[in-house]
Amino acid sequence: MPTRNIGQTVALMPEASTANQQSELLDGKSGDTNFPYAKFKVLATVGEIDPITKKALTGYPDGNAAWLKDNNTVRVVYQSESYATMSNETYPWVMETGVKFTGSHIHAIDYDRSKFASFLSNNSGPASEMFKASGHLFDRVFNVFGQEVKPKTTTASDLAGKWGNQTRPDGTLVEFISGSPASGSTPAVKDMRLTQGDFFFHSFCGSFYETANKYGTGIGFADDVWLMGEEWNIGNSMFADPDGSGPLKGFDVANGTMGLASMVVDVKNEVAYTAPALGQAGYEKLLPMNSGHQDYVLIVASGYNHDINPAPLKVYVGRKNFGADGKLIDQNSSSVSERDKFLARNGLLYGQLYGMALDASTYSTLGISAVDADSKMLDAYLVNANAPTSFSARYYPTSYRWDGFGTPEAVKDTEVFRWAQDGDTVNGVKEANAQPTGYTFFNSDTKVEHSSVDPDTTKSRYIQNHTASGGLLGVDFQKIKQEIAANDLDKNGLPDYLSANVTRILSGANGALKLDTGNKGVGHYDATLNPNSQTAEEHIKANKFAMVSPDGLLWAKSSDADVLIIDEDSGNDFGERKFALRIDPQTLSVLPDATGYFLAQAGGTKNPRALAKVAANAGDFQAARNSEFSGSWDVTALVTRKEDGSFYTVDELKGNGHQLVEQSRPLDEHVFIGVLQQSGESGGAVKENKADYGGQIFQFSIDIPTGIPVYRLHDTKDGSHFFTTNVKERDALTGQNHSYEAVAFNLPSKGTQALHRFHNSRSGGHLFTANETEKASLIANPQSGLVYEGVAGNVWAAGSAVAGSTPVYRLFNSQSGHHHFTVDQAERSALLGGSSNWTDEGIGFNV
């Protein structure tokens, strides 16, 4: 089998539509790549090898980011979501101490910056031509006991020779299932013991790279860090039942171990530390955000609570420069370890997890009559289309707080079960009540995957994918600066609670979202599931106009739009969807109403490329399986040139430099990286090189409609409609004889003609015109009653539309004197029909 070096594969795994041409069904070639709102190009493919080290890239590719290694080198980093013997063991990752890890790897790939910057926009060759080097992000690792990990030992007192996911608090190693052959009616048991490593990093999923001082001098982390966590649980698959046929299971064994590692990498020194203060229950993603205070860090902790349900949405609050005992750490003391100095100055030794909770009144408002911490109340709210879309909440801790490496606790003895403890009697035993006074944790299914923080670094808010329900929530800690240090009645140096305003951006109910596919996203014919060849406008398999199992999430902010890039993980036989949502940066509502933009699809058990047994890298096809896009990262600041043609330097991009550059450029100049997990393409080089499951890392851009939303309101007194681009004006009028209807259309950011607004002092309505002659005439004739109010934005004039633009029709009511504007042909026809007083004035302008 031919060996390919990193970046040599050029065929794409993402598809624009189902393959329906023979040229799209060739091994080693791409399918349909005529993407409607995006452009993709391959950076690397799982199974490719470093030409010097001969080490392969492993999969599934998952959490990813990029930064400058130096002023001439872009470093792309991704971690592989791998499960060792639960899937396929990867080759050993060897640390300085000699300990070997199989399972997940964290790969760093370095590219020439100039070539990386022009990679999407030119017709250059494969990414291998800009490849410089690859390796791992760290080569030293510390475990949950605070010890630098060395080769495995069964000696209980030797805590350095242990990894937490198979070790009890007393240092006892719990070996994985040894396996057994089938006997009579008893099925065979697979041998789950490791052969490629002493231990395994279990399923590194979403990750986050954070620069020091991102939110201002001394605010945020003190060092550049990479955050990640092992996810989910490993019990029922990896551990034998401790008492034979039950009632205990492998899951109970796992709960008695130290759980799953929450980890932070000191990027500069290439050292990874397990940070049990963040929790031992497994996370999809650990996401830092603005704490508003130099002495505290704030981190969103998404999923999985060791697969123990239910639990609330969670954040971590950590106090910087304090040890686990609540005392200051002296950064200059030679008696304090580098481990504790690093963790303390980044707020990761002394802190606590906080969960979202509501009071009885709020539960009632949301339509939840039976308040029960044992039930998935948040899920019920998120699928109730008629429930209110905003509410207030508080984040409270349980009584558990990690108190140091010297007093290790099994994961079952941490906070994981306490979220649901509300004083019930369970199996005849009355449980403790861990609910905050006057509040109950707003518990839900713990499959809540990626979150993304507001790129505006002055804000303290984030958006959360609720994977289990298909909902999308925005959480705003507006009072964080006042509360995080001052709200401390128990005097433990941590806030008693944090207040939050919550916005439901999308419900999980059918009808919550449809995608504009740009005439792509075709789902292949299936007589049972897709007889009419429906497209990715809806989730075909679920037959639902909504998000289904949203996973990857990135909030990107440009000079002309706020955009969410979302990836689903739903088992979609017709191809998982990657799509973009434009949101109002103030209200977080989706623009235009409940419509997103399809970017790409991939995989599926019924995918024609899979059925034809072809792969992007020839020979890698293994089986027809589902796929998953799994996260994106904005690299715009790394590739943008200044007016003099030079790049921004490492020093210029420190702190929030990345965000400032990104937000100064329009969306069509933004460049992203992303990953795709393509398990069906796990044979060939992937299998041969012990790379586990296949996938790709790619560079991409998006081109969706942007600009200024025009809000439409209905005047309940005279029946007219009011149009405005001003959010404050919209909100001030809503409820004052006006009801908010929707976004009527968006003014294009690159329109060439000014759109002028006039107020009709007689009828009370407004007139919009892009006709300079009409504007001048109206200003010169004040007797018309039309008063000039200025430029509302930019459009294309009626006679100068560009390809892809939309006409806005202008109508006049001779009886009321009002003008009306609409992009809806059906509405236009209805108004003009019958004995209406409306007169058609043609296309007013184009957007």
mmCIF file of N, CA, C and O in Angstrom, residues 710-715 718-726 729-730 733 736 738 745 755-770 774 778 784-792 808-813 816-822 838 841 844-845:
data_model
loop_
_atom_site.group_PDB
_atom_site.id
_atom_site.type_symbol
_atom_site.label_atom_id
_atom_site.label_comp_id
_atom_site.label_asym_id
_atom_site.label_seq_id
_atom_site.Cartn_x
_atom_site.Cartn_y
_atom_site.Cartn_z
ATOM 1 N N VAL A 710 -32.993 44.148 8.863
ATOM 2 C CA VAL A 710 -34.081 45.134 8.924
ATOM 3 C C VAL A 710 -35.249 44.462 9.645
ATOM 4 O O VAL A 710 -35.798 43.474 9.160
ATOM 5 N N TYR A 711 -35.601 44.998 10.811
ATOM 6 C CA TYR A 711 -36.655 44.406 11.635
ATOM 7 C C TYR A 711 -38.011 44.955 11.206
ATOM 8 O O TYR A 711 -38.158 46.150 10.913
ATOM 9 N N ARG A 712 -38.998 44.091 11.216
ATOM 10 C CA ARG A 712 -40.344 44.495 10.795
ATOM 11 C C ARG A 712 -41.297 44.370 11.972
ATOM 12 O O ARG A 712 -41.342 43.343 12.654
ATOM 13 N N LEU A 713 -42.061 45.433 12.218
ATOM 14 C CA LEU A 713 -43.052 45.452 13.283
ATOM 15 C C LEU A 713 -44.421 45.794 12.694
ATOM 16 O O LEU A 713 -44.521 46.494 11.676
ATOM 17 N N HIS A 714 -45.460 45.300 13.369
ATOM 18 C CA HIS A 714 -46.829 45.560 12.923
ATOM 19 C C HIS A 714 -47.466 46.576 13.841
ATOM 20 O O HIS A 714 -47.468 46.413 15.067
ATOM 21 N N ASP A 715 -47.981 47.656 13.254
ATOM 22 C CA ASP A 715 -48.681 48.684 14.028
ATOM 23 C C ASP A 715 -50.108 48.203 14.262
ATOM 24 O O ASP A 715 -50.916 48.107 13.328
ATOM 25 N N ASP A 718 -53.090 51.028 13.220
ATOM 26 C CA ASP A 718 -53.531 51.322 11.855
ATOM 27 C C ASP A 718 -53.224 50.207 10.857
ATOM 28 O O ASP A 718 -53.521 50.328 9.673
ATOM 29 N N GLY A 719 -52.620 49.119 11.330
ATOM 30 C CA GLY A 719 -52.385 47.976 10.461
ATOM 31 C C GLY A 719 -51.170 48.084 9.573
ATOM 32 O O GLY A 719 -50.877 47.171 8.803
ATOM 33 N N SER A 720 -50.433 49.179 9.662
ATOM 34 C CA SER A 720 -49.254 49.352 8.820
ATOM 35 C C SER A 720 -48.069 48.581 9.403
ATOM 36 O O SER A 720 -48.153 47.985 10.479
ATOM 37 N N HIS A 721 -46.961 48.627 8.705
ATOM 38 C CA HIS A 721 -45.750 47.957 9.147
ATOM 39 C C HIS A 721 -44.626 48.971 9.285
ATOM 40 O O HIS A 721 -44.511 49.915 8.498
ATOM 41 N N PHE A 722 -43.812 48.734 10.287
ATOM 42 C CA PHE A 722 -42.711 49.639 10.586
ATOM 43 C C PHE A 722 -41.407 48.873 10.380
ATOM 44 O O PHE A 722 -41.283 47.720 10.798
ATOM 45 N N PHE A 723 -40.442 49.502 9.737
ATOM 46 C CA PHE A 723 -39.171 48.865 9.436
ATOM 47 C C PHE A 723 -38.038 49.667 10.066
ATOM 48 O O PHE A 723 -37.995 50.889 9.962
ATOM 49 N N THR A 724 -37.110 48.961 10.692
ATOM 50 C CA THR A 724 -35.976 49.652 11.310
ATOM 51 C C THR A 724 -34.773 48.725 11.397
ATOM 52 O O THR A 724 -34.911 47.507 11.544
ATOM 53 N N THR A 725 -33.598 49.308 11.317
ATOM 54 C CA THR A 725 -32.352 48.563 11.536
ATOM 55 C C THR A 725 -31.843 48.770 12.957
ATOM 56 O O THR A 725 -30.842 48.171 13.351
ATOM 57 N N ASN A 726 -32.530 49.603 13.697
ATOM 58 C CA ASN A 726 -32.083 49.978 15.042
ATOM 59 C C ASN A 726 -32.738 49.071 16.082
ATOM 60 O O ASN A 726 -33.963 49.087 16.259
ATOM 61 N N GLU A 729 -34.637 50.987 18.770
ATOM 62 C CA GLU A 729 -35.903 51.499 18.270
ATOM 63 C C GLU A 729 -36.928 50.365 18.181
ATOM 64 O O GLU A 729 -38.087 50.533 18.571
ATOM 65 N N ARG A 730 -36.484 49.224 17.692
ATOM 66 C CA ARG A 730 -37.369 48.062 17.616
ATOM 67 C C ARG A 730 -37.911 47.693 18.999
ATOM 68 O O ARG A 730 -39.112 47.479 19.186
ATOM 69 N N LEU A 733 -40.389 50.207 20.574
ATOM 70 C CA LEU A 733 -41.721 50.219 19.971
ATOM 71 C C LEU A 733 -42.512 48.939 20.291
ATOM 72 O O LEU A 733 -43.737 48.985 20.364
ATOM 73 N N GLN A 736 -45.603 48.890 22.400
ATOM 74 C CA GLN A 736 -46.202 50.224 22.348
ATOM 75 C C GLN A 736 -47.013 50.357 21.055
ATOM 76 O O GLN A 736 -46.640 51.081 20.125
ATOM 77 N N HIS A 738 -47.151 48.273 18.889
ATOM 78 C CA HIS A 738 -46.444 47.558 17.833
ATOM 79 C C HIS A 738 -46.098 46.159 18.330
ATOM 80 O O HIS A 738 -45.744 45.979 19.495
ATOM 81 N N PHE A 745 -35.576 41.572 5.934
ATOM 82 C CA PHE A 745 -34.500 41.281 5.004
ATOM 83 C C PHE A 745 -33.218 41.842 5.613
ATOM 84 O O PHE A 745 -33.249 42.500 6.663
ATOM 85 N N LEU A 755 -29.140 53.508 1.125
ATOM 86 C CA LEU A 755 -30.586 53.402 1.273
ATOM 87 C C LEU A 755 -31.023 54.512 2.225
ATOM 88 O O LEU A 755 -30.602 54.543 3.390
ATOM 89 N N HIS A 756 -31.877 55.406 1.749
ATOM 90 C CA HIS A 756 -32.291 56.588 2.522
ATOM 91 C C HIS A 756 -33.651 56.350 3.170
ATOM 92 O O HIS A 756 -34.527 55.709 2.591
ATOM 93 N N ARG A 757 -33.820 56.882 4.366
ATOM 94 C CA ARG A 757 -35.079 56.714 5.091
ATOM 95 C C ARG A 757 -35.727 58.080 5.312
ATOM 96 O O ARG A 757 -35.076 59.034 5.745
ATOM 97 N N PHE A 758 -37.021 58.129 5.008
ATOM 98 C CA PHE A 758 -37.837 59.328 5.231
ATOM 99 C C PHE A 758 -38.977 58.985 6.179
ATOM 100 O O PHE A 758 -39.550 57.888 6.096
ATOM 101 N N HIS A 759 -39.310 59.905 7.070
ATOM 102 C CA HIS A 759 -40.470 59.741 7.941
ATOM 103 C C HIS A 759 -41.645 60.522 7.361
ATOM 104 O O HIS A 759 -41.516 61.699 6.999
ATOM 105 N N ASN A 760 -42.801 59.861 7.260
ATOM 106 C CA ASN A 760 -44.001 60.518 6.753
ATOM 107 C C ASN A 760 -44.727 61.169 7.923
ATOM 108 O O ASN A 760 -45.351 60.488 8.741
ATOM 109 N N SER A 761 -44.611 62.460 8.031
ATOM 110 C CA SER A 761 -45.182 63.173 9.179
ATOM 111 C C SER A 761 -46.705 63.173 9.152
ATOM 112 O O SER A 761 -47.352 63.490 10.164
ATOM 113 N N ARG A 762 -47.289 62.785 8.048
ATOM 114 C CA ARG A 762 -48.754 62.768 7.951
ATOM 115 C C ARG A 762 -49.310 61.386 8.299
ATOM 116 O O ARG A 762 -50.217 61.267 9.122
ATOM 117 N N SER A 763 -48.770 60.366 7.661
ATOM 118 C CA SER A 763 -49.299 59.017 7.905
ATOM 119 C C SER A 763 -48.597 58.319 9.051
ATOM 120 O O SER A 763 -49.107 57.339 9.607
ATOM 121 N N GLY A 764 -47.396 58.784 9.404
ATOM 122 C CA GLY A 764 -46.634 58.157 10.476
ATOM 123 C C GLY A 764 -45.741 57.035 10.000
ATOM 124 O O GLY A 764 -44.983 56.469 10.776
ATOM 125 N N GLY A 765 -45.810 56.704 8.731
ATOM 126 C CA GLY A 765 -44.997 55.621 8.213
ATOM 127 C C GLY A 765 -43.634 56.094 7.745
ATOM 128 O O GLY A 765 -43.203 57.223 8.017
ATOM 129 N N HIS A 766 -42.941 55.197 7.029
ATOM 130 C CA HIS A 766 -41.617 55.513 6.521
ATOM 131 C C HIS A 766 -41.519 55.139 5.046
ATOM 132 O O HIS A 766 -42.188 54.215 4.575
ATOM 133 N N LEU A 767 -40.679 55.839 4.364
ATOM 134 C CA LEU A 767 -40.353 55.536 2.976
ATOM 135 C C LEU A 767 -38.854 55.274 2.899
ATOM 136 O O LEU A 767 -38.053 56.016 3.471
ATOM 137 N N PHE A 768 -38.491 54.192 2.183
ATOM 138 C CA PHE A 768 -37.083 53.900 1.915
ATOM 139 C C PHE A 768 -36.851 54.032 0.415
ATOM 140 O O PHE A 768 -37.647 53.535 -0.395
ATOM 141 N N THR A 769 -35.751 54.639 0.055
ATOM 142 C CA THR A 769 -35.426 54.755 -1.357
ATOM 143 C C THR A 769 -33.921 54.709 -1.554
ATOM 144 O O THR A 769 -33.153 55.235 -0.747
ATOM 145 N N ALA A 770 -33.523 54.054 -2.653
ATOM 146 C CA ALA A 770 -32.121 54.044 -3.053
ATOM 147 C C ALA A 770 -31.914 54.909 -4.285
ATOM 148 O O ALA A 770 -30.830 54.949 -4.850
ATOM 149 N N GLU A 774 -34.921 60.647 -6.520
ATOM 150 C CA GLU A 774 -36.116 60.710 -5.683
ATOM 151 C C GLU A 774 -35.787 61.322 -4.331
ATOM 152 O O GLU A 774 -36.544 62.137 -3.802
ATOM 153 N N LEU A 778 -37.580 64.743 -2.884
ATOM 154 C CA LEU A 778 -38.368 64.765 -1.657
ATOM 155 C C LEU A 778 -37.819 65.786 -0.660
ATOM 156 O O LEU A 778 -38.584 66.478 0.021
ATOM 157 N N SER A 784 -44.430 67.562 0.829
ATOM 158 C CA SER A 784 -44.807 66.152 0.700
ATOM 159 C C SER A 784 -45.035 65.511 2.063
ATOM 160 O O SER A 784 -45.646 64.451 2.160
ATOM 161 N N GLY A 785 -44.535 66.150 3.116
ATOM 162 C CA GLY A 785 -44.669 65.590 4.463
ATOM 163 C C GLY A 785 -43.613 64.556 4.797
ATOM 164 O O GLY A 785 -43.622 63.983 5.883
ATOM 165 N N LEU A 786 -42.701 64.297 3.876
ATOM 166 C CA LEU A 786 -41.643 63.299 4.097
ATOM 167 C C LEU A 786 -40.379 63.999 4.593
ATOM 168 O O LEU A 786 -39.807 64.847 3.907
ATOM 169 N N VAL A 787 -39.965 63.619 5.785
ATOM 170 C CA VAL A 787 -38.815 64.253 6.434
ATOM 171 C C VAL A 787 -37.614 63.309 6.363
ATOM 172 O O VAL A 787 -37.688 62.147 6.793
ATOM 173 N N TYR A 788 -36.504 63.801 5.841
ATOM 174 C CA TYR A 788 -35.317 62.962 5.664
ATOM 175 C C TYR A 788 -34.692 62.614 7.010
ATOM 176 O O TYR A 788 -34.455 63.481 7.843
ATOM 177 N N GLU A 789 -34.416 61.306 7.221
ATOM 178 C CA GLU A 789 -33.842 60.848 8.493
ATOM 179 C C GLU A 789 -32.443 60.252 8.349
ATOM 180 O O GLU A 789 -31.852 59.820 9.333
ATOM 181 N N GLY A 790 -31.909 60.201 7.148
ATOM 182 C CA GLY A 790 -30.545 59.736 6.966
ATOM 183 C C GLY A 790 -30.449 58.405 6.259
ATOM 184 O O GLY A 790 -31.425 57.856 5.735
ATOM 185 N N VAL A 791 -29.218 57.840 6.269
ATOM 186 C CA VAL A 791 -28.918 56.590 5.563
ATOM 187 C C VAL A 791 -29.161 55.414 6.508
ATOM 188 O O VAL A 791 -28.627 55.369 7.617
ATOM 189 N N ALA A 792 -29.969 54.457 6.071
ATOM 190 C CA ALA A 792 -30.275 53.270 6.871
ATOM 191 C C ALA A 792 -29.241 52.170 6.669
ATOM 192 O O ALA A 792 -29.064 51.297 7.517
ATOM 193 N N VAL A 808 -36.398 43.706 -3.317
ATOM 194 C CA VAL A 808 -37.343 44.159 -2.301
ATOM 195 C C VAL A 808 -38.418 44.969 -3.025
ATOM 196 O O VAL A 808 -38.126 46.004 -3.636
ATOM 197 N N TYR A 809 -39.648 44.469 -2.953
ATOM 198 C CA TYR A 809 -40.744 45.109 -3.677
ATOM 199 C C TYR A 809 -41.329 46.238 -2.839
ATOM 200 O O TYR A 809 -41.494 46.121 -1.624
ATOM 201 N N ARG A 810 -41.683 47.317 -3.533
ATOM 202 C CA ARG A 810 -42.230 48.506 -2.867
ATOM 203 C C ARG A 810 -43.677 48.700 -3.314
ATOM 204 O O ARG A 810 -43.986 48.676 -4.503
ATOM 205 N N LEU A 811 -44.562 48.865 -2.332
ATOM 206 C CA LEU A 811 -45.978 49.075 -2.600
ATOM 207 C C LEU A 811 -46.445 50.335 -1.882
ATOM 208 O O LEU A 811 -45.904 50.712 -0.833
ATOM 209 N N PHE A 812 -47.491 50.962 -2.441
ATOM 210 C CA PHE A 812 -48.028 52.188 -1.842
ATOM 211 C C PHE A 812 -49.528 52.039 -1.646
ATOM 212 O O PHE A 812 -50.246 51.568 -2.530
ATOM 213 N N ASN A 813 -50.002 52.423 -0.445
ATOM 214 C CA ASN A 813 -51.423 52.379 -0.129
ATOM 215 C C ASN A 813 -52.004 53.777 -0.289
ATOM 216 O O ASN A 813 -51.706 54.682 0.503
ATOM 217 N N SER A 816 -54.148 54.968 2.992
ATOM 218 C CA SER A 816 -53.466 55.307 4.247
ATOM 219 C C SER A 816 -52.236 56.166 4.044
ATOM 220 O O SER A 816 -51.768 56.821 4.973
ATOM 221 N N GLY A 817 -51.683 56.141 2.847
ATOM 222 C CA GLY A 817 -50.459 56.889 2.587
ATOM 223 C C GLY A 817 -49.201 56.150 3.010
ATOM 224 O O GLY A 817 -48.099 56.707 2.966
ATOM 225 N N HIS A 818 -49.353 54.891 3.380
ATOM 226 C CA HIS A 818 -48.205 54.104 3.824
ATOM 227 C C HIS A 818 -47.520 53.403 2.655
ATOM 228 O O HIS A 818 -48.159 53.020 1.678
ATOM 229 N N HIS A 819 -46.204 53.233 2.811
ATOM 230 C CA HIS A 819 -45.452 52.367 1.915
ATOM 231 C C HIS A 819 -45.185 51.039 2.616
ATOM 232 O O HIS A 819 -45.086 50.981 3.844
ATOM 233 N N HIS A 820 -45.067 49.987 1.816
ATOM 234 C CA HIS A 820 -44.748 48.670 2.366
ATOM 235 C C HIS A 820 -43.629 48.054 1.536
ATOM 236 O O HIS A 820 -43.535 48.283 0.323
ATOM 237 N N PHE A 821 -42.772 47.271 2.214
ATOM 238 C CA PHE A 821 -41.613 46.671 1.554
ATOM 239 C C PHE A 821 -41.574 45.182 1.910
ATOM 240 O O PHE A 821 -41.731 44.808 3.070
ATOM 241 N N THR A 822 -41.389 44.351 0.884
ATOM 242 C CA THR A 822 -41.376 42.908 1.141
ATOM 243 C C THR A 822 -40.520 42.181 0.110
ATOM 244 O O THR A 822 -40.429 42.620 -1.054
ATOM 245 N N TRP A 838 -53.703 48.930 -2.509
ATOM 246 C CA TRP A 838 -52.262 48.929 -2.721
ATOM 247 C C TRP A 838 -51.912 49.051 -4.194
ATOM 248 O O TRP A 838 -52.550 48.441 -5.054
ATOM 249 N N GLU A 841 -45.280 49.502 -6.904
ATOM 250 C CA GLU A 841 -44.273 50.469 -7.354
ATOM 251 C C GLU A 841 -42.991 49.767 -7.819
ATOM 252 O O GLU A 841 -41.950 50.404 -7.974
ATOM 253 N N GLY A 844 -38.076 48.215 -5.328
ATOM 254 C CA GLY A 844 -37.548 49.431 -4.718
ATOM 255 C C GLY A 844 -36.033 49.434 -4.700
ATOM 256 O O GLY A 844 -35.384 50.458 -4.968
ATOM 257 N N PHE A 845 -35.446 48.266 -4.402
ATOM 258 C CA PHE A 845 -33.990 48.109 -4.338
ATOM 259 C C PHE A 845 -33.713 46.615 -4.180
ATOM 260 O O PHE A 845 -34.644 45.806 -4.078
#
